[in-house]
Amino acid sequence: MWKTVPMSRDGARPGDFMLQSVNCPREKLGREFPRVSFRGHLCTLPKLMEITSSSCSSHGNHKENSPFLNSSEAGKGGDYYDRNLALFEEELDIRPKVSSLLGKLVNYTNLTQGVKEHEEAESTDGSKKKVSKSPSMGTLMGVYLPCMQNIFGVILFLRLTWMVGMAGVLQSFLIVLLCCCCTMLTTISMSAIATNGVVPAGGSYFMISRSLGPEFGGAVGLCFYLGTTFAGAMYILGAIEILLTYIVPQAAIFYPSGAHDASSAMLNNMRVYGTVFLILMAVVVFVGVKYVNKFASLFLACVVISILSIYAGAIKSIFDPPEFPICMLGNRTLIRDQFDVCAKTIVKDNITVASKLWENFCHNTNLTTENCDEYFLLNNVSEIAGIPGAASGILKDNLWSNYLEKGEILEKEHHPSVDAAGQKNNLHLYVLSDISTSFMVLVGIFFPSVTGIMAGSNRSGDLKDAQKSIPVGTILAIVTTSLVYFSCVLLFGACIEGVVLRDKYGDAVNKNLVVGTLSWPSPWVIVIGSFFSTCGAGLQSLTGAPRLLQAIAKDNIIPFLWVFGHGKANGEPTWALLLTALIAELGILIASLDMVAPILSMFFLMCYLFVNLACAVQTLLRTPNWRPRFKYYHWALSFLGMSICLALMFISSWYYALVAMLIAGMIYKYIEYQGAEKEWGDGIRGLSLSAARYALLRLEEGPPHTKNWRPQLLVLLKLDEDLHVKYPRLLTFASQLKAGKGLTIIGSVIQGNFLETYGEAQAAEQTIKNMMDIEKVKGFCQVVVANKVREGIAHLIQSCGLGGMKHNTVVLGWPYGWRQSEDPRSWKTFIGTVRCTTAAHLALLVPKNVSFYPSNHERYNEGNIDVWWIVHDGGMLMLLPFLLKQHKVWRKCKMRIFTVAQMDDNSIQMKKDLATFLYQLRIEAEVEVVEMHNSDISAYTYERTLMMEQRSQMLRQMRLTKTEREREAQLVKDRHSIARLESLYSDEEDEGDPVPENIQMTWTKEKCDAEKRNRGSAVGSFRDLISIKPNQSNVRRMHTAVKLNEVIVNRSHDARLVLLNMPGPPKNTDGDENYMEFLEVLTEGLERVLLVRGGGREVITIYS
């Protein structure tokens, strides 16, 4: 059995109860349920449980847009009951206790997307789930070492010596300084952003997108993704270059067919081996990311050992330089593997014979000079030390630049030589420059060796204290790597001969890696170390890039990338890996490290530029949420970093920079066009607000000049009972008139109480916004809830807009069917709105027969827009057709302007003056002056006026008798109120206010007699309709309306659109219904009419 027991706990309200079970057999529980009263409903226990559970579940995910609490929450007060929080117990589901909030925040875990989950999924069985560990990495392991590993790369080992040889020590210092300053300033900006709250996995993409918005975030995120992908291609090409040039040259598939085909054969080898390596690496990444992460420390060890061997070799060279002799012919450098002895002749068995070198230059072995190269004959062969050592003073020779053009021979300055023209077919015996070099080219090639600073921020999910570790670890890594680069530049310039430095592939030192010749104990330390480190860096790039693409795809800001957000069950981005491999293949097909490096430089520089921009914008805007823990930043540093990034982009390759910017711009516009519905609290939104505020304050300084005046529209829309737009063509007309320029506000009024109809207003606003999208109206929407429609419209007219961005023109729909309706509210609201706009000095546009107006898809290839300029009210009639003709619908229509001349006007002079006026206004239009003679008032006019007044009087009497009949019924019930009697003919009745039903009153005999007399007089007034005489003022007005209508219909019956001055409403409100009749007569017989009423100021000028 069940029974209800009143609740006796503190905080329980009257009517609260709980159910208690009374001894009842278990089997009965399933069949019999008591009926209990709950919230005014009689229901069984299962129904009660259903009600309460649905209440709980619905409030579990309570949203912010439901600010008012339902009384139904009383039933669940026990869940959140706290003796000291009784005042707040009804709101604890949407405003939790501080203790529970802090508990949730402390337990927040932030794991790296993809990698960690993948490792856990692989290392655990399906049945067992490992409890995720909290982030535990410190600064050293989590940030410093990963950054070091990503920054040190292939360029250090393969190109830094060549850069020092070409640019000289001083310019090399400048290149390194520029690049390191760029990354240091970017790191400062990145540290500020990274310490301004929790940065989830996604690193730089997350920081930029949440700081600068989805458009910039998507554009820069994809740039960073492409940069990382091309970095993978560059590392693979570096590994292949080391393999085929220094480790196993015999593994080449393609061999040069002639002496000059060596470069093309090498490129083809790079393409084949690069593709094979890429496939292998992609398979490794696909099969097991955890192995890549485990071997990362091994790859880093290779880098560190290689760098230490360079320092050891440099120190050893002071007292014992390694022996790498270089063979020189005159001052020209010879390729060492083409001969064995560096001499023209050798002595064999006491006989002087031709050496291999003589055979190469003279093509004989008998020491005859007939076919010998002239330069070979005139110059001596000599040997110089390739590594003179740090104590040799070679540094002063290597201080200055020595840039070469493609195909130029490497020469040693100040070395004795005789200038002579050599044979072209012997060029393959010399060491040649393979590309043209300059300061700008070297910047583009070197910059990738300082990238990788984002490695720490990408691992923010694994760090114990990311806000402390990211700035410290990254800045330390940059300082360390910068010192290594500066010291290496100095050591290379001080220890290695200039021609060897300029020898990119080590041809002069018997195909040895140039940096390897300096290292100790063996060149192989550097060769093997650099090979494994480049392979590791390539694997890291192929691991990181797909995850970055997956993060962008999952944010759903670029719709066509959604497929790359999916992957294997454990979160591994399979499709993203496939796309990354395909893009990396494009880089490998380029097959040149020197060509790929500038490409990824562009993408990384673009990314760093926007990191600096994000920090500068947030700092200057002083947004409330901008509170970084890292305090050593400044907007000026961010702008300096941004400027250096931009300068480096154009210094290294202006055309690559333009392409990168074009790609970023296209992605930005695509995301903007697709409408990224993301609100991330980004800085660009804040920047827009600041700019808008500044502009609004400027606009507030005074009204716009006549030259700048354009209609800023407030379109008043009517909604039906289902909250659908009744006349959508009003929006079409607004879009054609505005063509996306200026301000458009779409306003509507919902009748009712705001507290009760808030949700309805929200739904109406969404409906209007959808219709605005369909009709391509760019503007704002505002829905007002008011007790009376007329009051709501008055509120909109008064309060819409902000500061200088306020509407100056109201677009109002015509009240169709006002004659047939017994309810006068529609036309009374219309006339009230006309009066409001006049009082507010606003212009008014009333499109009549708006359903016949053209849609945005129609085109008028011919026809006229006719303007009937009867009175001057600021020039609106001239301006509106001109604005309409800017739209493609009306563009081919011709404009005709008619004006009315009275008997005492000179119509010929009027036409000339009007034509001159239009010429000065720069408006092309035909001009016609229509003469209207002072004719007598016709019988038709008199009859029309009489019908109008009789109808008006009859409707008034009908409304009166209807009211009386209703009142009589109420009298019988004795439930009429005094308030109803007092407001019998007031505006309150017109608005349809509800009648209070519960007010009792007592009737006296005097009141009954008075009512009878009123009723008798009302009935008698119907007889007066027969003897009514029309008001002379009304007859005059009707005469004007009829005559004008005749003239307009006669001239403009086939016009596409007729614009006409709208006469003002009468000052006396008794004539409101007659005013509607005048407007009907004036526009009768015209298909599309736009009634225009100016706002009392000039809107068009003849001056420039």
mmCIF file with all atom_site columns, C-alpha atoms in Angstrom, residues 256 258-260 262 327 333-343 355-361 425-431 506-511:
data_model
loop_
_atom_site.group_PDB
_atom_site.id
_atom_site.type_symbol
_atom_site.label_atom_id
_atom_site.label_alt_id
_atom_site.label_comp_id
_atom_site.label_asym_id
_atom_site.label_entity_id
_atom_site.label_seq_id
_atom_site.pdbx_PDB_ins_code
_atom_site.Cartn_x
_atom_site.Cartn_y
_atom_site.Cartn_z
_atom_site.occupancy
_atom_site.B_iso_or_equiv
_atom_site.pdbx_formal_charge
_atom_site.auth_seq_id
_atom_site.auth_comp_id
_atom_site.auth_asym_id
_atom_site.auth_atom_id
_atom_site.pdbx_PDB_model_num
ATOM 1  C CA . PRO A 1 256 ? 73.765 10.323 -65.586 1.00 0.00 ? 256 PRO A CA 1
ATOM 2  C CA . GLY A 1 258 ? 76.357 12.360 -69.892 1.00 0.00 ? 258 GLY A CA 1
ATOM 3  C CA . ALA A 1 259 ? 78.660 14.605 -67.971 1.00 0.00 ? 259 ALA A CA 1
ATOM 4  C CA . HIS A 1 260 ? 75.964 17.246 -67.528 1.00 0.00 ? 260 HIS A CA 1
ATOM 5  C CA . ALA A 1 262 ? 74.051 14.388 -62.989 1.00 0.00 ? 262 ALA A CA 1
ATOM 6  C CA . CYS A 1 327 ? 93.063 20.173 -55.269 1.00 0.00 ? 327 CYS A CA 1
ATOM 7  C CA . THR A 1 333 ? 88.303 24.026 -57.185 1.00 0.00 ? 333 THR A CA 1
ATOM 8  C CA . LEU A 1 334 ? 88.414 20.553 -58.728 1.00 0.00 ? 334 LEU A CA 1
ATOM 9  C CA . ILE A 1 335 ? 86.110 17.606 -57.983 1.00 0.00 ? 335 ILE A CA 1
ATOM 10 C CA . ARG A 1 336 ? 88.322 15.199 -56.091 1.00 0.00 ? 336 ARG A CA 1
ATOM 11 C CA . ASP A 1 337 ? 86.801 11.862 -57.095 1.00 0.00 ? 337 ASP A CA 1
ATOM 12 C CA . GLN A 1 338 ? 87.691 12.389 -60.801 1.00 0.00 ? 338 GLN A CA 1
ATOM 13 C CA . PHE A 1 339 ? 91.430 11.666 -60.191 1.00 0.00 ? 339 PHE A CA 1
ATOM 14 C CA . ASP A 1 340 ? 93.732 10.108 -57.650 1.00 0.00 ? 340 ASP A CA 1
ATOM 15 C CA . VAL A 1 341 ? 96.802 12.423 -57.529 1.00 0.00 ? 341 VAL A CA 1
ATOM 16 C CA . CYS A 1 342 ? 96.576 16.220 -57.433 1.00 0.00 ? 342 CYS A CA 1
ATOM 17 C CA . ALA A 1 343 ? 99.287 16.800 -60.081 1.00 0.00 ? 343 ALA A CA 1
ATOM 18 C CA . SER A 1 355 ? 98.374 11.771 -64.461 1.00 0.00 ? 355 SER A CA 1
ATOM 19 C CA . LYS A 1 356 ? 94.645 11.066 -64.438 1.00 0.00 ? 356 LYS A CA 1
ATOM 20 C CA . LEU A 1 357 ? 94.154 14.829 -64.212 1.00 0.00 ? 357 LEU A CA 1
ATOM 21 C CA . TRP A 1 358 ? 96.151 15.334 -67.446 1.00 0.00 ? 358 TRP A CA 1
ATOM 22 C CA . GLU A 1 359 ? 94.042 12.705 -69.189 1.00 0.00 ? 359 GLU A CA 1
ATOM 23 C CA . ASN A 1 360 ? 90.840 14.490 -68.117 1.00 0.00 ? 360 ASN A CA 1
ATOM 24 C CA . PHE A 1 361 ? 91.951 17.902 -69.408 1.00 0.00 ? 361 PHE A CA 1
ATOM 25 C CA . ASN A 1 425 ? 83.198 20.326 -72.023 1.00 0.00 ? 425 ASN A CA 1
ATOM 26 C CA . ASN A 1 426 ? 85.596 20.283 -69.074 1.00 0.00 ? 426 ASN A CA 1
ATOM 27 C CA . LEU A 1 427 ? 83.255 22.140 -66.700 1.00 0.00 ? 427 LEU A CA 1
ATOM 28 C CA . HIS A 1 428 ? 82.164 18.876 -65.099 1.00 0.00 ? 428 HIS A CA 1
ATOM 29 C CA . LEU A 1 429 ? 85.679 18.569 -63.635 1.00 0.00 ? 429 LEU A CA 1
ATOM 30 C CA . TYR A 1 430 ? 85.192 21.700 -61.520 1.00 0.00 ? 430 TYR A CA 1
ATOM 31 C CA . VAL A 1 431 ? 82.995 22.215 -58.442 1.00 0.00 ? 431 VAL A CA 1
ATOM 32 C CA . GLY A 1 506 ? 81.424 17.965 -50.529 1.00 0.00 ? 506 GLY A CA 1
ATOM 33 C CA . ASP A 1 507 ? 82.713 17.264 -54.055 1.00 0.00 ? 507 ASP A CA 1
ATOM 34 C CA . ALA A 1 508 ? 86.052 18.893 -53.245 1.00 0.00 ? 508 ALA A CA 1
ATOM 35 C CA . VAL A 1 509 ? 86.578 16.732 -50.153 1.00 0.00 ? 509 VAL A CA 1
ATOM 36 C CA . ASN A 1 510 ? 85.963 13.417 -51.884 1.00 0.00 ? 510 ASN A CA 1
ATOM 37 C CA . LYS A 1 511 ? 82.132 13.385 -51.481 1.00 0.00 ? 511 LYS A CA 1
#
